[in-house]
């Protein structure tokens, strides 16, 4: 008998725990900045509740229908094009593996930041070591020259490794014991912390006239419709997939552990609502802080990039009570943890079911493989540079959008390359296959699956099929085309 969630709430918490992560707190405010403030937020909200919700529902539904791992789900229902559909499942698994190999590296940075804040809690103007934590640089006595030492490169990997180890212990515990309990405790804690932070920034924070947080609120909430273009829409769609964890076959896997009497539509709405709510709050913390300290650009825009959360905010925390920095980065770490334990799930399910592996063996294999690729990602931030290996294989010049992102003449570091590849190529491709498969290949069974446990009208189902099978694919092709340019 397949493992099952203990309760509907257990499933919703786990799916929301997966959705809420670095995507909400680290990536979302960046995207808002990149997409020009309120205009991005406006488009994002529409996209999340239409395209995001529809594909999420299709993915969870397909999981419950097939009662199997991602590859088998597409392969089992083969018709017409036969085994080719299995490729869609494989693409999803590939996306999960790639994100699994860089996500923990970023989580490691936030874990390291939390630790640095903790041990410096009485050092009132402490700023975490950005270059050391992320790039693994160490400095010479005079503070200028970067010195390449073994310890320097290993420190980001060490923290990433600690993070992985904690996730590993939870994963080996299994669905009910590991995942469900971890999410039940961590999710509410996260919501409390983030609410507290938002209230603090908006109503208590006083920078003594340096700037005004309410300008940030205006920047964030007031859409400038002239800024909306295809790029902003495409950014919003990619962000919605990343943030909702849609397209990685993880929701499919989670759906396969779900009982038939759960109302998928209402569960899906709750998940989208929770994820969007937390992203919204994260923006309401990050962007007002930037304006409160007048760190926006002279033309009123905000610079995006890894630096926004890991460099700009710590400068700000240095002027605030120290414990806020600790809380903030601890929060990011928790959010990343509940996401990471979900990322490996589709791979573990696939390995156990395809190769008859024990859960512990499959988990070990997945974590070790992710860590090994992660070493490459982590060293790509700085270690390779220290070794004078910073060219060629160690930095990528993207064929798509050359020069549009990253530093140094438009070449991307390994992490950005992975992130761009997943979000612009494998995810829209896999999602495209999913929408077509669900709306046109297995629709008869799927419509019953979605209806089980709920009372959706026939009208809704017709509209849903039309939207999923015709409208979503058009947008996904646009994202693909735009992402590959
Ligand atoms: N949704 C997660 C976040 O926003 C990232 C994630 C993607 C997690 C895919 C699992 C699968 O951080």
mmCIF file of C-alpha atoms and ligand atoms in Angstrom, residues 15-27 95-96 99 103 239-248 250 275 335-336 338-340 342-344 346 427, ligand 1:
data_model
loop_
_atom_site.group_PDB
_atom_site.id
_atom_site.type_symbol
_atom_site.label_atom_id
_atom_site.label_comp_id
_atom_site.label_asym_id
_atom_site.label_seq_id
_atom_site.Cartn_x
_atom_site.Cartn_y
_atom_site.Cartn_z
ATOM 1 C CA UNK A 15 2.555 21.733 -0.274
ATOM 2 C CA UNK A 16 2.505 25.243 1.152
ATOM 3 C CA UNK A 17 5.777 24.496 2.916
ATOM 4 C CA UNK A 18 7.244 23.521 -0.414
ATOM 5 C CA UNK A 19 5.871 26.590 -2.128
ATOM 6 C CA UNK A 20 7.030 29.071 0.483
ATOM 7 C CA UNK A 21 10.794 29.333 0.331
ATOM 8 C CA UNK A 22 13.695 31.271 -1.082
ATOM 9 C CA UNK A 23 11.394 31.979 -4.013
ATOM 10 C CA UNK A 24 9.182 34.149 -1.843
ATOM 11 C CA UNK A 25 11.683 35.901 0.356
ATOM 12 C CA UNK A 26 14.801 36.069 -1.813
ATOM 13 C CA UNK A 27 13.633 35.781 -5.440
ATOM 14 C CA UNK A 95 14.187 20.168 -13.140
ATOM 15 C CA UNK A 96 13.846 18.844 -9.605
ATOM 16 C CA UNK A 99 17.107 22.981 -8.500
ATOM 17 C CA UNK A 103 18.924 25.607 -3.900
ATOM 18 C CA UNK A 239 8.348 33.386 -10.924
ATOM 19 C CA UNK A 240 4.894 31.894 -10.330
ATOM 20 C CA UNK A 241 6.121 28.420 -11.311
ATOM 21 C CA UNK A 242 9.203 28.689 -9.144
ATOM 22 C CA UNK A 243 7.321 30.063 -6.198
ATOM 23 C CA UNK A 244 4.393 27.646 -6.352
ATOM 24 C CA UNK A 245 6.769 24.701 -6.972
ATOM 25 C CA UNK A 246 4.748 23.956 -10.088
ATOM 26 C CA UNK A 247 6.330 21.936 -12.894
ATOM 27 C CA UNK A 248 8.898 20.028 -10.839
ATOM 28 C CA UNK A 250 6.803 17.405 -6.837
ATOM 29 C CA UNK A 275 2.270 31.253 -1.062
ATOM 30 C CA UNK A 335 11.414 28.473 4.599
ATOM 31 C CA UNK A 336 14.200 26.968 2.508
ATOM 32 C CA UNK A 338 10.497 23.059 4.127
ATOM 33 C CA UNK A 339 11.053 23.614 0.402
ATOM 34 C CA UNK A 340 14.159 21.516 0.113
ATOM 35 C CA UNK A 342 10.021 18.610 -0.988
ATOM 36 C CA UNK A 343 12.463 19.038 -3.859
ATOM 37 C CA UNK A 344 14.068 15.656 -3.323
ATOM 38 C CA UNK A 346 9.961 13.198 -6.603
ATOM 39 C CA UNK A 427 10.060 24.163 -16.450
HETATM 40 N N1 LIG B 1 8.801 27.048 -4.327
HETATM 41 C C1 LIG B 1 10.075 27.074 -3.706
HETATM 42 C C2 LIG B 1 10.406 28.500 -3.334
HETATM 43 O O1 LIG B 1 9.650 29.389 -3.613
HETATM 44 C C3 LIG B 1 11.146 26.531 -4.561
HETATM 45 C C4 LIG B 1 10.856 25.168 -5.033
HETATM 46 C C5 LIG B 1 10.746 24.926 -6.348
HETATM 47 C C6 LIG B 1 10.680 24.154 -4.139
HETATM 48 C C7 LIG B 1 10.469 23.689 -6.793
HETATM 49 C C8 LIG B 1 10.394 22.899 -4.591
HETATM 50 C C9 LIG B 1 10.291 22.674 -5.934
HETATM 51 O O2 LIG B 1 11.435 28.752 -2.799
#
